[in-house]
Amino acid sequence: MAVYDMDPTDAFEEDSLGYFHIQCCQTQPNEAYPLPIRCQCFDAEAEAYWYGMESGHVGTVAFPSFGRYAHVPAHRGAVVDLVPASRGALSLSKDQFKLHTAGGMTLLSYKTKEGEDNMCCAVAQHVGSSTVIVGRENGTLSVYDLQRTSRLLLEASVGYQSVLKLKLVNNLLACGTSLGSISLRDPRSGLTAQAVIQSHAGPIVGMDTQGELIACAGMNMFRGQLVPDTLVKVFDVRKTHQPVANVPFGPGVAALSFHPHSTGLLLLSSDAGVSMFVDITNSDEPAWFHVNCEGDTLTAADFLPSSEGMVFADSGGVAHLWGVHSGPKVRQFGGPLDPATAPSKLSSFHSISETDSFTSLEFPPLSAVFLSAYNGEEEALHEWGPRVVDETLYKNSRKADFVHYSPNPHFRRNISFRAVSKATANLRNKREVGHKVVSEGKKLRRKSRLPPMYRNIEIPQSFKRIRNEEFDVSFYNQTGFAGLENGMANCYANPLLQVLFFSKGFRDYTQQEKWLLNSEDEFSLTSELGYLFHMMSICPRDHPCQATNFLRALRHRKQAGLLGLLEAERGVPGSGSELETAKDKSLPMRIQSLCRFLIEQLGREENQVCGSCTVQHLFGMNVNSEISCLTGNYPRIRKSSTSYVLDLKYPRALPPDKASCNSFIEILRQSLHIEQEMKAWFEPAGGYMQVHQVKSVYSLPQYVFMNCNIKSEHQMHLWTLGHKTYRESGKFWPAETLYFQEDQDRNEAIKVSDRPGDLLPNETGRVNVYELMSVIAFSADEELDSFDKVQDVAGHLVAHVRIGEGIGSKELGTPEFTINEAEGSSSKQDEGKDTLLDTDSAAIIANAMVHLKHENSDKSNWVLFNDFSINPTTRTEPGKLYGLEKIPCLLVYRRSPAQGMEDKCNTETLSTTAVSAENYEEIFTHLVDAPPLNENLAKTPYTFAKLDLNVETPGPKMLLGIDAEFVALSAEEKGEGPSGCEEVIRPPRLGLARVSVVRGSGPRKFVPCIDDHIQTLEPVYDYLTQYSGVQPGDLHASKSTHYLTTLRCAYIKLRFLIDKGCIFIGHGLKKDMRMINIVIPPENLVDTVDLFHLKPQRRLSLKFLAAYFLGEDVQVKEHDSIEDASAAIKLFDKYQELERAGIVKDTLIDLYHFGRTNNWDVEAALNWKGNNESKNAYE
C-alpha cells in the first residue's frame, strides 16, 4: 500500500484542456465497503451513463443531474464488460450476458456453457445492430443474434490465448489477447483473420479505436515478471507491421480513450489517477492533470460521445464527472430519460405495534444544518471523514521521496488477488468518524482563476495538436452566432467588430447601397465592414469568419501605424521593427485607441462620400470647451467639438467618504464635466499661458462608447472595491441602466444618475435612458500579482454582448423594418427595393436566439464572444472581476428604444437601404464593361467573353465553374515549439491574385465570362508561381499583360452572381472562398473534391481526377484557373452521368483501388482505358 505525504498533483503543472471536475456520483451510498466499478459505457439514445460493478450490479446515471437513476442486481459474479445497444445496454459476466433497459428491466438473458468464461463483448458493425460478438477465455469468438433469442450464429478461434478486449475499427474487429497480440477479423466474412499485430509481450489491458487507428496498452516481461508497459502503442490497420506512434506514459495505463471529435487526441489514466492528454502526432507536448479518487484506484475513463465531458470510475464505487462546462451532454441530440415515478407518501403513525411496518416511522429531525446552508465560517460535521492510516502499517513502512510504502499484512502465497483485496478493505476504507471540519476562511481560499470560457483558443496552424482541417469549431460555439477567426495579425480587433455588428443602427448603415456598391475606394473601412457584417449574418456557426479584407484596409491607414495600432508581419517591408516599436504594448490601451481611431475614420469617410452625418449621430458626443487665461485680461475662448469616445476620469487620491469613491456615477460625472489648470498655447495672448479649461458634454448619441482608461493599480482598485460594494447592495458595477438629462440650451453639462427618480424632465431638458450593451475586457493568460505586469503578460480580448430582450429584440430586428419599430411604426421599405445584397441575419439570428434561451436558463441574454468561442453567460458575468486577470477596457451603452421618443438622426438614414435590382445590374454591367487598369492591354484580345445580361440571365439555373489563385503577401512565422522542433506560429497572409469564372451550361459552355487579375498595392513576398501560375509583373499595371482590376471590383462581380443564385462548381472551393472573404450558400455550391471522396479515405487532387475520368493532363507546369474551372465542370458532368447510371459508389471504390494499386500515379491514370470514352465525349 502507499500513503502520500502530499498531493501528487504538486509534482507537475496541471493542464486539462478546459475540462474541470464537476461532481461525483456515489453508486452505493448505503454500503459501508463499496465495491469497485469494473466497466462503463454511455447510452446509444438517451442522456444516460451505464456502469457495471464488481458485485454484479448494473446501474444508470441520468444527465445532466448526474444522479443515480437505476441500480439493479444483474449477475451473480462481476460484470466484465458493458456495451450500448439499441434498447439499452448489454452486460456481460463470466457465465451469461443480459440486455437491460435504462430502468433496469431485463429484456434478454443468455447463459453460456460451463467452462466458457466470457471476457469481453462488442456489438457488430454499429450501435443498434442485433448481432453481438463475445470473446472468451479459451480463445473463442461467438456471434449471437439478439433478435432470434440469442441464437448462436457462428464461432471462430483466435488460437491458444484468451480474448480480453474487443473493438470495431474500420469495419474490422480488433481482438486484444492475453499474449499481447491484436487479431484483426472481418465480421462480414465469418470472422476470418485479416492480420495479426504483435503489440506487447504480456496481456492487453486497454484498447480503443478511432477511424483506422488502434491504441493499446499492455504488460511486458521484466526480470521474469509481468509489469505495465510504459509505452502506449498506436497502430494503423492499413499499416500493421509497425506502430505509427509510441506514446510514453510512465505511471502505467489503467484506462485509455480517444477523443470523439479530435483525430489522434488520446486520454491516458493510471490507477493512481494521474492522467494526461496527448496528441499521437506530437507526444512531446502532453497535458497532465490529476483525478482525485481519495485513495481509491481508478478503474475506467471515457469521453462522452459529445466530447463535452469525461467520466472516471474508481474502486470505491464512485463516478467522477468532468466537463468543459457545468452541464455537459452525453450526445448532441440525445433525449432525456423518462422521469421516475415518485412513490406515494405514506401516512405517519404516532405509535406502532409489533405487526406494523417500520416504514411508518417518521425520521428524526437533523441535528446539523444542510450543506447548502453552511456559511463557511462555522464548524460542520462531515459524514465522510478523512481516511485514517492504521498504525500497524507505519511499523514496516519505508519512505521513498514523499511516498510511504508498506507491505500488505494480508498477503499470502497461493491466495488470489481478490481475496487479499477483500481482506484489506477494512484497512483501505477506514475513515475518521464524526470528523469536524473548521473553515479557516480566507487562508484556505486560492486566488480566483478565469473560467474555461475565457481561455485563449487558436486554430492550430500545424500538427501541433489537431489537424487544421479537422478542427471542430462548432465544439466551441453552440449559440448559432458567427465567430471570428484568430491567429492572424491585428485580430485583437475581433471583439470590437462583434460589438459593432450587434449595433443594429450602425449595421444597417453599412448595408446601404452607397457602401456595398462602392467600387471607387478600394480601402473603404465602411464598405469592408458592410461586407464582413453580411458574411457574419449568413455564415454557419461551424465556419468562423475572417476579417482579412477589413484588416487589409486598416493596414493601409498610415495613421494607424503611427498610433501604434498595427502589429508587425514577417516578410512585409516596413512592417518589422518600425511597427513593433510603435505598437502599444498594452493591449487594453491599444483596443481603446483603435475604437476612437476607427469611428473617427468612419466619420471622415462619410463626409467625403456623401457629406451626411450619420456616424456622428450614432457615436458622436457634442462637447463645449471654454478656456480662460489666469493672468491678464484676455477674452475667453469658447468652441464646440465632437468626441466619439468618452474617457473615464478617476480621482487621484481616495477621498474620506468611501461611498463617494466607490460610486461609478461619481466617476462618470467627473468624466462628463472636466475642469483643469495647465500651461497651454493661448491664441489671444500669442504664447503659452497658464489657463483654466472646462470641458462639458451636453449631448449624447445613440451609442456611447466609454474607455475604462485603467492605467494604474489605484484605478483598478476602484473597480474591484466598487464591484464588491455594489454586489453587497444588490447592484452591479458598472451600472446596467443610466439616466441622462440634457440641457437644451447647451449651457450646462449633461446630468447622470443610476436611479430613475433622481432626474425629472423639466423645461430645460428631457431624461434619456441608456442600457449597458457591451463590455470589452482584457483576459490574461496567467495569474497577475501586480498591475504593472499587464504589458508583459500574454493575453487577449473578449466581448460581453447583451442580445435579445430589452436591447436584443430591437437590436436584431429584421432589416426590412426601420429603427422606429420599437415605437410601433414598423414601416417597411419601399416595395420597389430588391434585397439581393440585404441578406441580414433575421432568420439565422432568430434561430440563434431560440437556442440561446434554451441553453441559458436565467434568460440574461448576455453572450461572451471569445473569437470563435461563443458562450451564453449569466447576467452578472460581464461585471465580474477575477483579481487582475480580467481588466475592463470598453463599455458600450445604447439608448433604450422603448422610451417612445424620436431619435435625433433621420430614421430613413439609419434604416437598411436595400440595393435595388436595377442599380445592382447597372453597377455589374459597368464593372464588366470597364477597361482594365493596364492601358497596354487595349489592343490585346481578352481571354474571356463578357457576360451580357440582355442575353444571359444569371439565376439558379446557371452553372458556373470557378477557381482562384493566390500569392503570399507575408512570410509564415516560425518558432521553436515545446518539443524543441520548429513549428509554424502564424501562416503566411495570402492575397487574391486571379479569379476565373467559366460558363458551365448553355451554348457558350466552357467559355470564360470573368478572368480578373487583381492589382496589388503592397509588395508581394512570394508569387507561388508553381501553384498559382502568376508571374512577377502580372499584378502591376505597368507590366501586366492580363486583364487587371481591383479587389473591390472583382468582389462586387462575384457577389452579384452569388446573390442571383447561380450554382458554382469548383475543386476545393471552401478554402478559396474563405481566402476571398466571401460566403456561397451550401445549396449553391458544388465541390468536386467532395463528390469524388470515399469516406474516410484521403481526398483526391484535381490533377488525378481529371487524368482518371477525363484523360486530360492538367496543371502540367503551372496552375491555370480557367483550365481548373473547366475541368471541375467536366468532372461534375461525369458525376451526374454516374449518378444517373446508379454506379457512383462502385466507381469510387474502383477509383481508390486503382489509385492505391498504382501509387496515385497520374501517368497510369492517363493511360487507363476507361478514360478514353469520356475524352471522346467532350471532343
PDB file of N, CA and C in Angstrom, residues 124 147 202 269 273 277 363 437 566 601 610 613 710 724 878 883 895 918 968 980 1025 1084 1158:
ATOM      1  N   ALA A 124     -21.760  -5.812 -33.207  1.00  0.00           N
ATOM      2  CA  ALA A 124     -21.151  -5.841 -34.537  1.00  0.00           C
ATOM      3  C   ALA A 124     -21.594  -4.671 -35.390  1.00  0.00           C
ATOM      4  N   GLN A 147     -32.076 -10.758 -31.928  1.00  0.00           N
ATOM      5  CA  GLN A 147     -33.473 -10.767 -32.357  1.00  0.00           C
ATOM      6  C   GLN A 147     -34.031 -12.176 -32.483  1.00  0.00           C
ATOM      7  N   GLY A 202       3.025  -9.104 -22.932  1.00  0.00           N
ATOM      8  CA  GLY A 202       2.040  -9.601 -21.983  1.00  0.00           C
ATOM      9  C   GLY A 202       0.630  -9.259 -22.406  1.00  0.00           C
ATOM     10  N   SER A 269      -4.866   7.347 -18.436  1.00  0.00           N
ATOM     11  CA  SER A 269      -5.029   7.469 -16.986  1.00  0.00           C
ATOM     12  C   SER A 269      -4.391   6.269 -16.315  1.00  0.00           C
ATOM     13  N   GLY A 273      -4.760   7.801 -10.687  1.00  0.00           N
ATOM     14  CA  GLY A 273      -5.482   8.990 -11.101  1.00  0.00           C
ATOM     15  C   GLY A 273      -4.668   9.974 -11.901  1.00  0.00           C
ATOM     16  N   PHE A 277      -3.584  14.271 -21.491  1.00  0.00           N
ATOM     17  CA  PHE A 277      -3.993  14.342 -22.885  1.00  0.00           C
ATOM     18  C   PHE A 277      -2.726  14.388 -23.735  1.00  0.00           C
ATOM     19  N   PHE A 363     -38.798  10.033  10.393  1.00  0.00           N
ATOM     20  CA  PHE A 363     -37.377  10.218  10.647  1.00  0.00           C
ATOM     21  C   PHE A 363     -37.178  11.344  11.657  1.00  0.00           C
ATOM     22  N   VAL A 437     -14.801  19.659  10.541  1.00  0.00           N
ATOM     23  CA  VAL A 437     -14.094  20.457   9.547  1.00  0.00           C
ATOM     24  C   VAL A 437     -14.271  21.921   9.911  1.00  0.00           C
ATOM     25  N   LEU A 566      -1.052  48.783 -35.130  1.00  0.00           N
ATOM     26  CA  LEU A 566      -0.799  47.664 -36.035  1.00  0.00           C
ATOM     27  C   LEU A 566       0.304  46.771 -35.492  1.00  0.00           C
ATOM     28  N   GLN A 601     -12.396  57.582 -38.365  1.00  0.00           N
ATOM     29  CA  GLN A 601     -12.176  57.325 -39.785  1.00  0.00           C
ATOM     30  C   GLN A 601     -13.493  57.064 -40.514  1.00  0.00           C
ATOM     31  N   CYS A 610     -20.583  61.358 -49.025  1.00  0.00           N
ATOM     32  CA  CYS A 610     -21.928  61.931 -49.198  1.00  0.00           C
ATOM     33  C   CYS A 610     -22.163  63.182 -48.372  1.00  0.00           C
ATOM     34  N   CYS A 613     -24.125  63.060 -41.849  1.00  0.00           N
ATOM     35  CA  CYS A 613     -23.549  62.968 -40.501  1.00  0.00           C
ATOM     36  C   CYS A 613     -24.163  61.818 -39.719  1.00  0.00           C
ATOM     37  N   ILE A 710      -8.083  52.390 -17.516  1.00  0.00           N
ATOM     38  CA  ILE A 710      -7.434  51.934 -16.280  1.00  0.00           C
ATOM     39  C   ILE A 710      -5.940  51.844 -16.543  1.00  0.00           C
ATOM     40  N   LYS A 724     -17.310  45.128  -5.441  1.00  0.00           N
ATOM     41  CA  LYS A 724     -17.647  44.448  -4.191  1.00  0.00           C
ATOM     42  C   LYS A 724     -18.752  45.186  -3.458  1.00  0.00           C
ATOM     43  N   PRO A 878     -20.620  39.854 -16.956  1.00  0.00           N
ATOM     44  CA  PRO A 878     -19.858  40.978 -17.536  1.00  0.00           C
ATOM     45  C   PRO A 878     -19.206  41.872 -16.499  1.00  0.00           C
ATOM     46  N   GLY A 883      -9.705  39.113  -9.830  1.00  0.00           N
ATOM     47  CA  GLY A 883      -8.417  39.677  -9.460  1.00  0.00           C
ATOM     48  C   GLY A 883      -7.928  40.626 -10.528  1.00  0.00           C
ATOM     49  N   ARG A 895     -28.898  53.804 -26.233  1.00  0.00           N
ATOM     50  CA  ARG A 895     -30.140  54.473 -25.852  1.00  0.00           C
ATOM     51  C   ARG A 895     -31.303  53.503 -25.992  1.00  0.00           C
ATOM     52  N   GLU A 918     -32.302  47.106 -60.141  1.00  0.00           N
ATOM     53  CA  GLU A 918     -31.899  47.899 -61.306  1.00  0.00           C
ATOM     54  C   GLU A 918     -30.508  48.486 -61.114  1.00  0.00           C
ATOM     55  N   ALA A 968       1.484  35.067 -51.801  1.00  0.00           N
ATOM     56  CA  ALA A 968       1.813  35.305 -50.392  1.00  0.00           C
ATOM     57  C   ALA A 968       2.269  36.742 -50.213  1.00  0.00           C
ATOM     58  N   GLY A 980      11.141  21.462 -28.919  1.00  0.00           N
ATOM     59  CA  GLY A 980      12.421  21.865 -29.475  1.00  0.00           C
ATOM     60  C   GLY A 980      12.445  21.904 -30.980  1.00  0.00           C
ATOM     61  N   THR A1025       4.478  30.821 -57.913  1.00  0.00           N
ATOM     62  CA  THR A1025       4.210  30.580 -59.337  1.00  0.00           C
ATOM     63  C   THR A1025       3.898  29.121 -59.628  1.00  0.00           C
ATOM     64  N   ASN A1084     -25.903  26.322 -53.161  1.00  0.00           N
ATOM     65  CA  ASN A1084     -25.433  26.840 -54.445  1.00  0.00           C
ATOM     66  C   ASN A1084     -23.976  26.485 -54.722  1.00  0.00           C
ATOM     67  N   ASN A1158      -1.649   1.796 -58.071  1.00  0.00           N
ATOM     68  CA  ASN A1158      -0.663   2.484 -58.907  1.00  0.00           C
ATOM     69  C   ASN A1158       0.018   3.643 -58.171  1.00  0.00           C
TER      70      ASN A1158
END
